Short mmCIF file of C-alpha atoms in Angstrom, two decimals:
data_model
loop_
_atom_site.label_atom_id
_atom_site.label_comp_id
_atom_site.label_asym_id
_atom_site.label_seq_id
_atom_site.Cartn_x
_atom_site.Cartn_y
_atom_site.Cartn_z
CA UNK H 1 -12.17 -46.56 -15.11
CA UNK H 2 -11.31 -46.87 -11.48
CA UNK H 3 -10.52 -43.71 -9.72
CA UNK H 4 -8.50 -43.36 -6.93
CA UNK H 5 -8.83 -41.32 -3.72
CA UNK H 6 -6.78 -40.34 -0.57
CA UNK H 7 -9.62 -41.31 2.06
CA UNK H 8 -12.69 -42.80 1.96
CA UNK H 9 -15.43 -39.74 2.32
CA UNK H 10 -17.65 -39.68 5.39
CA UNK H 11 -20.57 -37.63 6.17
CA UNK H 12 -19.83 -33.87 7.10
CA UNK H 13 -16.36 -34.38 5.02
CA UNK H 14 -15.46 -31.44 3.02
CA UNK H 15 -12.52 -31.85 -0.03
CA UNK H 16 -11.33 -33.16 -3.24
CA UNK H 17 -12.11 -36.79 -1.86
CA UNK H 18 -15.61 -35.95 -1.57
CA UNK H 19 -15.89 -33.93 -4.74
CA UNK H 20 -14.60 -37.14 -6.38
CA UNK H 21 -17.53 -39.06 -4.88
CA UNK H 22 -19.70 -36.83 -6.06
CA UNK H 23 -18.72 -36.52 -9.78
CA UNK H 24 -18.91 -40.86 -9.75
CA UNK H 25 -22.35 -40.48 -8.34
CA UNK H 26 -23.42 -37.81 -10.92
CA UNK H 27 -21.84 -39.86 -13.91
CA UNK H 28 -23.93 -42.90 -12.47
CA UNK H 29 -27.04 -41.25 -12.72
CA UNK H 30 -27.40 -40.13 -8.98
CA UNK H 31 -27.40 -36.44 -8.53
CA UNK H 32 -25.75 -35.23 -5.50
CA UNK H 33 -27.42 -31.69 -5.65
CA UNK H 34 -24.19 -30.22 -7.50
CA UNK H 35 -20.70 -30.96 -7.21
CA UNK H 36 -19.56 -28.98 -3.70
CA UNK H 37 -16.91 -31.25 -2.32
CA UNK H 38 -19.11 -31.38 0.81
CA UNK H 39 -20.72 -34.31 2.00
CA UNK H 40 -24.15 -33.45 3.11
CA UNK H 41 -27.81 -34.63 2.71
CA UNK H 42 -27.80 -34.55 -0.81
CA UNK H 43 -24.62 -36.46 -1.19
CA UNK H 44 -26.01 -39.17 1.56
CA UNK H 45 -29.20 -39.25 -0.44
CA UNK H 46 -27.87 -39.87 -3.91
CA UNK H 47 -25.58 -42.62 -2.33
CA UNK H 48 -28.56 -44.08 -0.49
CA UNK H 49 -30.05 -44.66 -4.07
CA UNK H 50 -26.83 -45.95 -5.59
CA UNK H 51 -26.25 -48.47 -2.38
CA UNK H 52 -30.16 -49.87 -3.01
CA UNK H 53 -29.82 -50.13 -6.60
CA UNK H 54 -27.01 -52.03 -6.41
CA UNK H 55 -28.28 -54.42 -4.17
CA UNK H 56 -26.38 -53.37 -1.05
CA UNK H 57 -27.91 -52.00 2.25
CA UNK H 58 -28.90 -48.07 2.03
CA UNK H 59 -26.85 -47.15 4.95
CA UNK H 60 -25.41 -43.76 3.17
CA UNK H 61 -21.81 -45.17 4.47
CA UNK H 62 -18.89 -46.26 2.31
CA UNK H 63 -17.65 -49.38 3.11
CA UNK H 64 -15.10 -51.63 1.20
CA UNK H 65 -18.28 -53.06 -1.07
CA UNK H 66 -19.73 -49.96 -2.08
CA UNK H 67 -16.30 -48.64 -2.42
CA UNK H 68 -15.73 -51.36 -5.16
CA UNK H 69 -19.13 -50.80 -6.68
CA UNK H 70 -18.22 -47.24 -7.41
CA UNK H 71 -15.48 -47.87 -9.19
CA UNK H 72 -13.36 -45.89 -6.30
CA UNK H 73 -9.96 -47.15 -4.90
CA UNK H 74 -8.03 -45.87 -1.70
CA UNK H 75 -4.41 -45.02 -2.81
CA UNK H 76 -1.77 -46.71 -1.17
CA UNK H 77 1.63 -44.89 -0.91
CA UNK H 78 2.45 -41.11 -2.60
CA UNK H 79 0.87 -40.31 -5.60
CA UNK H 80 3.83 -39.45 -8.81
CA UNK H 81 2.26 -36.17 -9.29
CA UNK H 82 3.40 -33.95 -6.63
CA UNK H 83 0.99 -31.62 -6.90
CA UNK H 84 -2.06 -34.33 -6.18
CA UNK H 85 0.17 -35.90 -3.29
CA UNK H 86 -0.17 -32.61 -1.58
CA UNK H 87 -3.59 -32.49 -2.28
CA UNK H 88 -3.57 -36.23 -0.62
CA UNK H 89 -1.80 -34.99 2.45
CA UNK H 90 -4.60 -32.25 2.83
CA UNK H 91 -7.27 -34.75 2.60
CA UNK H 92 -5.74 -37.22 5.08
CA UNK H 93 -4.85 -34.50 7.26
CA UNK H 94 -9.16 -33.99 7.64
CA UNK H 95 -8.21 -30.43 8.38
CA UNK H 96 -10.70 -29.09 6.13
CA UNK H 97 -13.40 -29.03 8.88
CA UNK H 98 -11.76 -27.00 11.00
CA UNK H 99 -13.93 -24.80 12.88
CA UNK H 100 -11.92 -21.60 13.69
CA UNK H 101 -12.96 -19.29 16.37
CA UNK H 102 -15.79 -16.77 15.50
CA UNK H 103 -15.62 -17.60 11.42
CA UNK H 104 -16.63 -21.15 11.95
CA UNK H 105 -15.35 -23.27 8.41
CA UNK H 106 -13.21 -21.47 6.00
CA UNK H 107 -13.72 -22.39 2.33
CA UNK H 108 -12.16 -25.84 2.13
CA UNK H 109 -10.15 -25.14 -1.43
CA UNK H 110 -8.28 -22.46 0.71
CA UNK H 111 -6.55 -25.31 2.74
CA UNK H 112 -5.10 -27.06 -0.62
CA UNK H 113 -3.92 -23.68 -2.00
CA UNK H 114 -2.18 -22.78 0.96
CA UNK H 115 -0.52 -25.88 1.26
CA UNK H 116 0.67 -26.07 -2.36
CA UNK H 117 1.92 -22.51 -2.19
CA UNK H 118 3.92 -23.56 0.99
CA UNK H 119 5.32 -26.55 -0.70
CA UNK H 120 6.52 -24.10 -3.59
CA UNK H 121 7.92 -21.72 -1.19
CA UNK H 122 9.54 -24.22 0.90
CA UNK H 123 11.71 -25.81 -2.10
CA UNK H 124 12.76 -22.20 -2.84
CA UNK H 125 13.78 -21.73 0.58
CA UNK H 126 15.83 -24.70 0.06
CA UNK H 127 17.28 -23.47 -2.89
CA UNK H 128 18.57 -20.13 -1.51
CA UNK H 129 15.80 -17.80 -2.79
CA UNK H 130 16.46 -14.56 -1.17
CA UNK H 131 12.55 -13.40 -1.17
CA UNK H 132 11.73 -16.73 0.69
CA UNK H 133 14.81 -16.21 2.82
CA UNK H 134 13.09 -12.65 3.66
CA UNK H 135 9.95 -14.20 4.68
CA UNK H 136 12.02 -16.67 6.88
CA UNK H 137 14.54 -14.14 8.34
CA UNK H 138 15.45 -14.08 12.05
CA UNK H 139 13.06 -12.12 14.33
CA UNK H 140 12.91 -8.23 14.82
CA UNK H 141 13.33 -6.82 17.73
CA UNK H 142 10.32 -4.34 17.55
CA UNK H 143 7.04 -6.13 17.36
CA UNK H 144 5.47 -3.63 15.06
CA UNK H 145 7.98 -4.32 12.05
CA UNK H 146 7.48 -8.02 11.93
CA UNK H 147 4.16 -10.03 12.33
CA UNK H 148 6.06 -13.17 13.76
CA UNK H 149 7.52 -11.30 16.37
CA UNK H 150 4.06 -10.00 17.59
CA UNK H 151 3.21 -13.47 17.92
CA UNK H 152 6.50 -15.32 19.25
CA UNK H 153 4.68 -15.81 22.76
CA UNK H 154 1.60 -17.02 21.26
CA UNK H 155 3.53 -19.44 19.07
CA UNK H 156 5.95 -20.29 22.05
CA UNK H 157 2.44 -21.34 24.24
CA UNK H 158 1.70 -23.73 21.42
CA UNK H 159 5.27 -25.22 21.53
CA UNK H 160 6.52 -23.83 18.26
CA UNK H 161 9.46 -21.67 18.95
CA UNK H 162 10.70 -19.00 16.17
CA UNK H 163 14.41 -19.58 17.37
CA UNK H 164 15.11 -22.96 15.44
CA UNK H 165 15.80 -21.64 12.19
CA UNK H 166 14.61 -20.31 8.80
CA UNK H 167 12.33 -23.64 7.72
CA UNK H 168 10.13 -23.44 11.10
CA UNK H 169 9.77 -19.52 10.75
CA UNK H 170 8.56 -20.05 7.24
CA UNK H 171 6.04 -22.83 8.60
CA UNK H 172 5.00 -20.74 11.22
CA UNK H 173 4.55 -17.72 9.58
CA UNK H 174 2.04 -19.85 6.95
CA UNK H 175 0.17 -20.90 10.31
CA UNK H 176 -0.35 -17.20 11.10
CA UNK H 177 -1.33 -16.79 7.52
CA UNK H 178 -3.81 -19.43 7.69
CA UNK H 179 -5.51 -17.68 10.51
CA UNK H 180 -5.35 -13.98 8.96
CA UNK H 181 -7.04 -15.44 5.47
CA UNK H 182 -9.75 -16.95 7.55
CA UNK H 183 -10.33 -13.37 9.59
CA UNK H 184 -10.16 -11.40 6.50
CA UNK H 185 -11.88 -13.46 3.97
CA UNK H 186 -12.65 -16.74 4.97
CA UNK H 187 -10.28 -18.23 2.33
CA UNK H 188 -12.18 -16.59 -0.22
CA UNK H 189 -9.09 -15.46 -2.67
CA UNK H 190 -11.65 -13.21 -4.61
CA UNK H 191 -12.70 -10.65 -1.61
CA UNK H 192 -12.34 -7.18 -2.25
CA UNK H 193 -12.64 -4.10 -0.02
CA UNK H 194 -14.79 -3.85 3.51
CA UNK H 195 -17.67 -2.22 1.87
CA UNK H 196 -18.44 -0.77 5.51
CA UNK H 197 -15.23 1.46 5.02
CA UNK H 198 -15.97 4.89 3.50
CA UNK H 199 -13.14 5.03 0.51
CA UNK H 200 -12.61 4.15 -2.72
CA UNK H 201 -8.79 5.30 -3.08
CA UNK H 202 -6.88 2.47 -5.21
CA UNK H 203 -3.83 2.40 -2.74
CA UNK H 204 -5.90 1.72 0.67
CA UNK H 205 -8.23 -0.69 -1.05
CA UNK H 206 -7.70 -3.87 0.42
CA UNK H 207 -7.95 -7.33 -1.91
CA UNK H 208 -7.51 -11.23 -1.79
CA UNK H 209 -7.36 -13.61 0.49
CA UNK H 210 -5.40 -11.47 3.39
CA UNK H 211 -7.47 -8.27 2.32
CA UNK H 212 -3.97 -6.49 1.95
CA UNK H 213 -3.75 -3.23 0.17
CA UNK H 214 -1.09 -1.69 -2.34
CA UNK H 215 -0.19 1.04 0.32
CA UNK H 216 1.66 -1.65 2.20
CA UNK H 217 4.82 -2.06 -0.39
CA UNK H 218 6.61 0.80 1.39
CA UNK H 219 7.71 -1.29 4.39
CA UNK H 220 10.00 -3.38 1.81
CA UNK H 221 9.71 -1.53 -1.40
CA UNK H 222 12.25 -3.51 -3.57
CA UNK H 223 11.37 -6.89 -2.82
CA UNK H 224 7.58 -6.59 -3.08
CA UNK H 225 8.12 -4.73 -6.08
CA UNK H 226 10.00 -7.47 -7.56
CA UNK H 227 7.23 -10.09 -6.57
CA UNK H 228 4.64 -7.68 -7.96
CA UNK H 229 6.45 -7.37 -11.44
CA UNK H 230 6.98 -10.68 -11.40
CA UNK H 231 3.72 -12.22 -11.31
CA UNK H 232 1.56 -9.61 -13.50
CA UNK H 233 4.47 -10.11 -16.26
CA UNK H 234 3.67 -13.93 -16.07
CA UNK H 235 0.38 -15.74 -17.23
CA UNK H 236 0.07 -17.99 -14.27
CA UNK H 237 -3.25 -18.60 -11.93
CA UNK H 238 -1.48 -19.08 -9.27
CA UNK H 239 -3.64 -22.34 -7.86
CA UNK H 240 -6.65 -20.59 -8.67
CA UNK H 241 -8.48 -23.75 -9.29
CA UNK H 242 -7.81 -25.12 -6.13
CA UNK H 243 -8.99 -21.92 -3.94
CA UNK H 244 -12.11 -21.67 -6.24
CA UNK H 245 -13.16 -25.13 -4.77
CA UNK H 246 -16.02 -24.84 -1.98
CA UNK H 247 -17.91 -21.58 -2.71
CA UNK H 248 -19.23 -19.43 -5.71
CA UNK H 249 -16.27 -17.45 -6.82
CA UNK H 250 -17.74 -13.80 -7.45
CA UNK H 251 -16.07 -11.03 -9.26
CA UNK H 252 -15.71 -8.09 -6.86
CA UNK H 253 -14.75 -4.48 -8.16
CA UNK H 254 -11.69 -3.08 -8.44
CA UNK H 255 -10.72 0.48 -7.39
CA UNK H 256 -8.40 3.39 -8.50
CA UNK H 257 -6.14 3.27 -11.63
CA UNK H 258 -2.83 2.15 -12.76
CA UNK H 259 -0.41 -0.15 -10.49
CA UNK H 260 -3.24 0.05 -7.30
CA UNK H 261 -5.91 -1.34 -9.35
CA UNK H 262 -3.59 -4.09 -10.72
CA UNK H 263 -2.70 -4.89 -7.40
CA UNK H 264 -6.19 -5.40 -6.69
CA UNK H 265 -7.03 -7.71 -9.74
CA UNK H 266 -3.77 -9.65 -9.47
CA UNK H 267 -4.27 -10.44 -5.70
CA UNK H 268 -7.95 -11.88 -6.31
CA UNK H 269 -7.15 -13.78 -9.42
CA UNK H 270 -4.00 -14.67 -8.48
CA UNK H 271 -3.79 -16.26 -5.03
CA UNK H 272 -0.13 -17.20 -5.15
CA UNK H 273 0.96 -13.31 -5.40
CA UNK H 274 -1.28 -12.54 -2.62
CA UNK H 275 0.23 -14.79 -0.58
CA UNK H 276 4.01 -14.47 -1.68
CA UNK H 277 3.48 -10.33 -1.24
CA UNK H 278 2.00 -10.86 2.06
CA UNK H 279 4.08 -12.98 3.58
CA UNK H 280 7.25 -10.67 2.77
CA UNK H 281 4.80 -7.64 4.26
CA UNK H 282 4.15 -9.57 7.21
CA UNK H 283 7.53 -9.59 8.42
CA UNK H 284 8.21 -6.00 7.72
CA UNK H 285 4.94 -4.71 9.49
CA UNK H 286 2.66 -6.13 11.62
CA UNK H 287 -0.17 -3.15 12.13
CA UNK H 288 -1.53 -3.46 8.67
CA UNK H 289 -3.93 -6.06 9.03
CA UNK H 290 -6.38 -5.43 12.36
CA UNK H 291 -6.28 -9.15 13.26
CA UNK H 292 -2.75 -9.17 13.78
CA UNK H 293 -2.84 -6.32 15.28
CA UNK H 294 -5.69 -7.23 18.00
CA UNK H 295 -3.39 -10.04 19.01
CA UNK H 296 -5.29 -11.86 22.38
CA UNK H 297 -8.28 -10.46 21.33
CA UNK H 298 -11.00 -13.18 21.02
CA UNK H 299 -13.09 -11.12 18.66
CA UNK H 300 -10.64 -9.35 16.71
CA UNK H 301 -7.37 -11.04 16.74
CA UNK H 302 -6.86 -14.02 14.48
CA UNK H 303 -5.81 -17.57 15.78
CA UNK H 304 -2.84 -19.73 15.72
CA UNK H 305 -4.09 -22.92 15.02
CA UNK H 306 -1.53 -25.92 15.78
CA UNK H 307 -3.46 -28.28 13.25
CA UNK H 308 -2.02 -25.94 10.32
CA UNK H 309 1.49 -26.15 11.54
CA UNK H 310 1.08 -30.31 11.61
CA UNK H 311 -0.38 -30.06 8.47
CA UNK H 312 2.52 -28.12 6.93
CA UNK H 313 5.31 -30.16 8.72
CA UNK H 314 4.11 -33.01 6.61
CA UNK H 315 4.05 -30.95 3.58
CA UNK H 316 7.49 -30.07 4.38
CA UNK H 317 8.45 -33.76 4.91
CA UNK H 318 7.33 -34.69 1.54
CA UNK H 319 9.29 -32.00 -0.27
CA UNK H 320 12.44 -32.90 1.61
CA UNK H 321 11.85 -36.44 0.64
CA UNK H 322 10.40 -36.32 -3.05
CA UNK H 323 10.89 -32.77 -3.99
CA UNK H 324 8.42 -30.80 -5.74
CA UNK H 325 7.77 -29.32 -8.90
CA UNK H 326 4.56 -27.58 -10.47
CA UNK H 327 3.73 -26.23 -14.11
CA UNK H 328 1.72 -23.63 -11.76
CA UNK H 329 3.90 -21.09 -11.29
CA UNK H 330 7.39 -22.73 -11.98
CA UNK H 331 8.75 -19.04 -13.71
CA UNK H 332 9.71 -17.96 -10.14
CA UNK H 333 12.45 -20.61 -9.90
CA UNK H 334 14.19 -18.24 -12.56
CA UNK H 335 13.75 -15.17 -11.76
CA UNK H 336 16.67 -13.14 -10.59
CA UNK H 337 16.69 -9.63 -8.30
CA UNK H 338 16.84 -7.40 -11.74
CA UNK H 339 12.99 -6.66 -11.61
CA UNK H 340 12.56 -2.77 -11.25
CA UNK H 341 10.68 -1.45 -8.67
CA UNK H 342 7.39 -0.01 -8.97
CA UNK H 343 7.55 3.13 -7.77
CA UNK H 344 10.63 2.89 -5.72
CA UNK H 345 13.52 5.89 -5.31
CA UNK H 346 16.97 5.04 -4.17
CA UNK H 347 17.96 7.89 -2.23
CA UNK H 348 21.36 8.60 -3.53
CA UNK H 349 23.87 9.91 -1.10
CA UNK H 350 24.30 13.22 -2.99
CA UNK H 351 20.38 13.77 -3.25
CA UNK H 352 20.91 13.35 0.78
CA UNK H 353 23.53 16.02 1.10
CA UNK H 354 20.96 18.26 -1.33
CA UNK H 355 18.78 18.08 0.85
CA UNK H 356 21.04 18.42 4.30
CA UNK H 357 21.97 21.87 2.81
CA UNK H 358 18.62 23.06 2.16
CA UNK H 359 18.02 21.87 5.84
CA UNK H 360 20.74 23.77 6.92
CA UNK H 361 19.57 26.94 5.53
CA UNK H 362 16.04 26.56 7.63
CA UNK H 363 17.94 25.04 10.66
CA UNK H 364 16.74 21.64 10.35
CA UNK H 365 19.95 20.11 8.91
CA UNK H 366 20.56 18.47 12.69
CA UNK H 367 17.09 16.90 12.70
CA UNK H 368 16.92 15.57 8.97
CA UNK H 369 20.39 13.92 9.58
CA UNK H 370 18.96 12.04 12.48
CA UNK H 371 16.70 10.86 10.42
CA UNK H 372 18.60 9.67 7.42
CA UNK H 373 21.19 8.15 9.93
CA UNK H 374 18.23 5.86 11.94
CA UNK H 375 16.97 4.40 8.62
CA UNK H 376 20.04 4.43 6.14
CA UNK H 377 18.03 1.53 4.53
CA UNK H 378 14.62 3.18 3.73
CA UNK H 379 14.19 4.07 -0.04
CA UNK H 380 11.29 6.90 0.97
CA UNK H 381 11.52 9.97 -1.10
CA UNK H 382 9.99 12.35 1.15
CA UNK H 383 11.31 13.07 4.51
CA UNK H 384 9.73 15.78 7.04
CA UNK H 385 10.85 17.63 9.71
CA UNK H 386 8.09 19.23 12.23
CA UNK H 387 10.09 22.36 14.19
CA UNK H 388 7.89 23.04 17.16
CA UNK H 389 10.51 25.75 18.44
CA UNK H 390 8.55 27.83 16.05
CA UNK H 391 5.05 29.72 16.51
CA UNK H 392 1.95 27.95 15.14
CA UNK H 393 1.18 31.09 13.15
CA UNK H 394 4.63 29.91 11.19
CA UNK H 395 5.10 27.15 8.62
CA UNK H 396 7.10 24.92 10.71
CA UNK H 397 6.17 21.55 8.74
CA UNK H 398 9.37 21.16 6.32
CA UNK H 399 8.65 17.95 3.84
CA UNK H 400 12.10 17.38 1.77
CA UNK H 401 11.49 15.80 -1.93
CA UNK H 402 14.93 13.90 -2.44
CA UNK H 403 14.00 13.35 -5.85
CA UNK H 404 13.09 16.65 -7.13
CA UNK H 405 15.92 18.44 -4.82
CA UNK H 406 13.41 20.79 -3.05
CA UNK H 407 11.22 21.50 0.27
CA UNK H 408 8.03 22.63 1.02
CA UNK H 409 6.57 23.98 4.32
CA UNK H 410 3.39 24.20 5.89
CA UNK H 411 1.32 25.19 8.58
CA UNK H 412 0.61 22.60 11.54
CA UNK H 413 -0.96 22.39 14.67
CA UNK H 414 0.10 21.40 18.31
CA UNK H 415 -2.28 19.85 20.75
CA UNK H 416 -4.48 21.84 22.34
CA UNK H 417 -2.52 21.22 26.19
CA UNK H 418 0.70 21.62 24.65
CA UNK H 419 0.41 25.67 24.65
CA UNK H 420 -1.08 28.65 23.02
CA UNK H 421 1.43 30.00 20.55
CA UNK H 422 4.07 27.90 20.79
CA UNK H 423 4.36 24.19 21.97
CA UNK H 424 5.82 24.01 25.31
CA UNK H 425 4.56 20.76 27.13
CA UNK H 426 4.54 16.95 25.20
CA UNK H 427 3.54 13.68 26.20
CA UNK H 428 3.09 9.95 25.15
CA UNK H 429 0.31 9.54 27.35
CA UNK H 430 -3.36 8.90 26.13
CA UNK H 431 -6.08 11.33 26.74
CA UNK H 432 -3.09 14.08 27.32
CA UNK H 433 -4.24 15.98 24.19
CA UNK H 434 -0.57 16.91 23.61
CA UNK H 435 1.61 16.79 20.84
CA UNK H 436 4.37 13.66 21.33
CA UNK H 437 8.09 14.61 19.97
CA UNK H 438 10.35 11.94 18.15
CA UNK H 439 10.62 10.08 15.21
CA UNK H 440 7.22 9.15 13.49
CA UNK H 441 6.91 6.54 10.40
CA UNK H 442 3.83 7.20 8.50
CA UNK H 443 1.78 3.89 7.84
CA UNK H 444 -1.88 3.43 6.06
CA UNK H 445 -4.29 6.21 4.75
CA UNK H 446 -8.37 5.75 5.69
CA UNK H 447 -11.15 8.08 5.68
CA UNK H 448 -12.32 9.02 8.83
CA UNK H 449 -14.14 11.90 10.94
CA UNK H 450 -11.66 14.41 9.18
CA UNK H 451 -11.65 12.71 5.59
CA UNK H 452 -8.72 11.55 4.13
CA UNK H 453 -6.02 11.17 6.84
CA UNK H 454 -2.68 9.25 7.20
CA UNK H 455 -2.06 7.12 9.92
CA UNK H 456 0.94 7.41 12.16
CA UNK H 457 3.52 4.95 14.29
CA UNK H 458 5.94 5.98 16.92
CA UNK H 459 9.14 4.87 16.42
CA UNK H 460 10.83 5.94 20.00
CA UNK H 461 9.74 5.71 23.68
CA UNK H 462 8.51 9.38 23.91
CA UNK H 463 5.77 8.49 21.02
CA UNK H 464 5.18 5.00 21.43
CA UNK H 465 1.62 5.63 21.85
CA UNK H 466 0.99 7.23 18.67
CA UNK H 467 -1.32 4.83 17.17
CA UNK H 468 -2.97 4.13 20.41
CA UNK H 469 -3.89 7.74 20.83
CA UNK H 470 -4.90 8.15 17.27
CA UNK H 471 -2.32 10.82 16.37
CA UNK H 472 -2.66 11.25 12.81
CA UNK H 473 -2.42 13.66 9.94
CA UNK H 474 -5.64 15.34 9.50
CA UNK H 475 -7.31 18.65 7.60
CA UNK H 476 -8.39 20.96 9.54
CA UNK H 477 -10.30 24.48 9.20
CA UNK H 478 -8.52 25.92 12.00
CA UNK H 479 -5.22 25.49 10.90
CA UNK H 480 -4.66 29.13 9.48
CA UNK H 481 -2.44 32.05 10.75
CA UNK H 482 -4.57 33.64 12.98
CA UNK H 483 -7.41 31.58 13.97
CA UNK H 484 -10.31 33.59 15.12
CA UNK H 485 -8.29 36.38 15.84
CA UNK H 486 -6.07 34.61 18.54
CA UNK H 487 -3.06 35.52 16.51
CA UNK H 488 -2.12 31.66 16.16
CA UNK H 489 -3.75 28.56 14.77
CA UNK H 490 -6.12 26.41 15.91
CA UNK H 491 -5.11 23.24 17.98
CA UNK H 492 -6.01 19.52 17.83
CA UNK H 493 -5.82 16.79 20.20
CA UNK H 494 -2.40 16.11 19.48
CA UNK H 495 -3.04 15.13 15.83
CA UNK H 496 -0.56 17.19 13.24
CA UNK H 497 -3.38 18.66 11.53
CA UNK H 498 -2.76 20.72 8.37
CA UNK H 499 -4.97 23.31 6.58
CA UNK H 500 -7.21 21.66 4.04
CA UNK H 501 -5.62 23.29 0.74
CA UNK H 502 -2.61 21.12 1.81
CA UNK H 503 -3.93 17.67 2.94
CA UNK H 504 -4.22 16.04 -0.26
CA UNK H 505 -0.18 17.05 -1.02
CA UNK H 506 0.97 15.88 2.74
CA UNK H 507 -0.59 12.52 2.59
CA UNK H 508 0.40 12.00 -1.14
CA UNK H 509 3.96 12.64 -0.30
CA UNK H 510 4.27 11.36 2.89
CA UNK H 511 2.00 7.84 3.08
CA UNK H 512 3.47 4.40 3.20
CA UNK H 513 6.50 4.68 5.18
CA UNK H 514 8.20 8.13 5.15
CA UNK H 515 9.62 9.40 8.48
CA UNK H 516 8.89 12.63 10.36
CA UNK H 517 10.54 14.15 13.06
CA UNK H 518 8.97 16.36 15.65
CA UNK H 519 11.64 18.35 17.89
CA UNK H 520 12.17 21.49 20.25
CA UNK H 521 15.41 22.76 22.05
CA UNK H 522 12.87 22.98 24.97
CA UNK H 523 12.22 19.20 25.77
#
């Protein structure tokens, strides 16, 4: 039976068209050293043997005569199957041989899976799907809260403007994700945590194509929760058969328990989930992924590849003309916004009022109110105030729990150049070893010099260098009321250091998108 292919395979090609050739050679008794979709020496030798046995010149090049003898035929026009038609576009684009800076060639199946998922999401955008509209929304003013904004000038330099509408922004987001997936996993859907990192907490463990971890969910909790619940309650593989092509898939360990464990498992076993979850996360935070954070860094930063944009334009044109239907993940067409969040807590106005009353008793109402007013959309349960008017020998780190309608207070250190018993001097300068005032947003956890620590991002001009200064929450033995008889707590290099007995509780409560305000009347 004649088999149709998108293009004629040639030496060094990689893709479904080569895979089809290899299967045909194998069926005819000429072993190409396995079916891997890569036109290498084994395929060339098998092809030459076939040509010789068929009375043809053994050139190892497929001409029309060889093609006919192999009972293969190049397609004319579009395939009636939408899924196959998209894979044909990838074949004809000849993009699977792309050499990425510092990464070489990605797994070739990655391109097919990404193109198919783009077709799915682009159709949903055309249908007004609110989750995809979140991926394609206008750029945020803060590049730390939007990966597209972070790379806006890079896109513009390549003729890809992000102010032309939702369709362009969705496509450009996928271009960015192409580069991110290459850097983080080389396009391998089953990638597990970075084994060089000394932690195995489920919340922090990276997984899947983009090495996204469960702790990023706080940046868009309701939407990311909806994606998570929808996919894990389905039986879809999310185009897994395409993502598995071109390499030997390996099972990698998942860590932790509960939702964090399930997140890692789903990210690896259902690439469509990893794509959709990460796409929304990228439009709400940009410093979760090192290749995004290190924009412009030739070694560490991701590459924006114009060829990927051209590929996705062709996919877009196909969907505009023919539509796109697939049985692979058709459940997404019927889902609603009714899915319950994973662990989301909606802070009601009455809960905030209770917290403000508690804060008023402590002299912290004005500061907590400032946090609430600054971030009315936040669904965080824990909000914190650091009162640097108080001496370091007293508890001055107040964490308010909206759900339980209470608060706890802790000792916290200030920078060694900020003062002795009291913090009097504050700075945003790298190397100042002083504390910074202003609003912080908590980010990811990590294990470092001081064990489990929590990264912070400054939200104001007075603390914009917090991440660059590595100002974090960590434990320190010197955070006691009378350190070495000094009558004060020991001092940090600007970090919000707490007593080792408190660190687990503080981080568990504040991680992943809570807000902290540090203040003093002397500023």
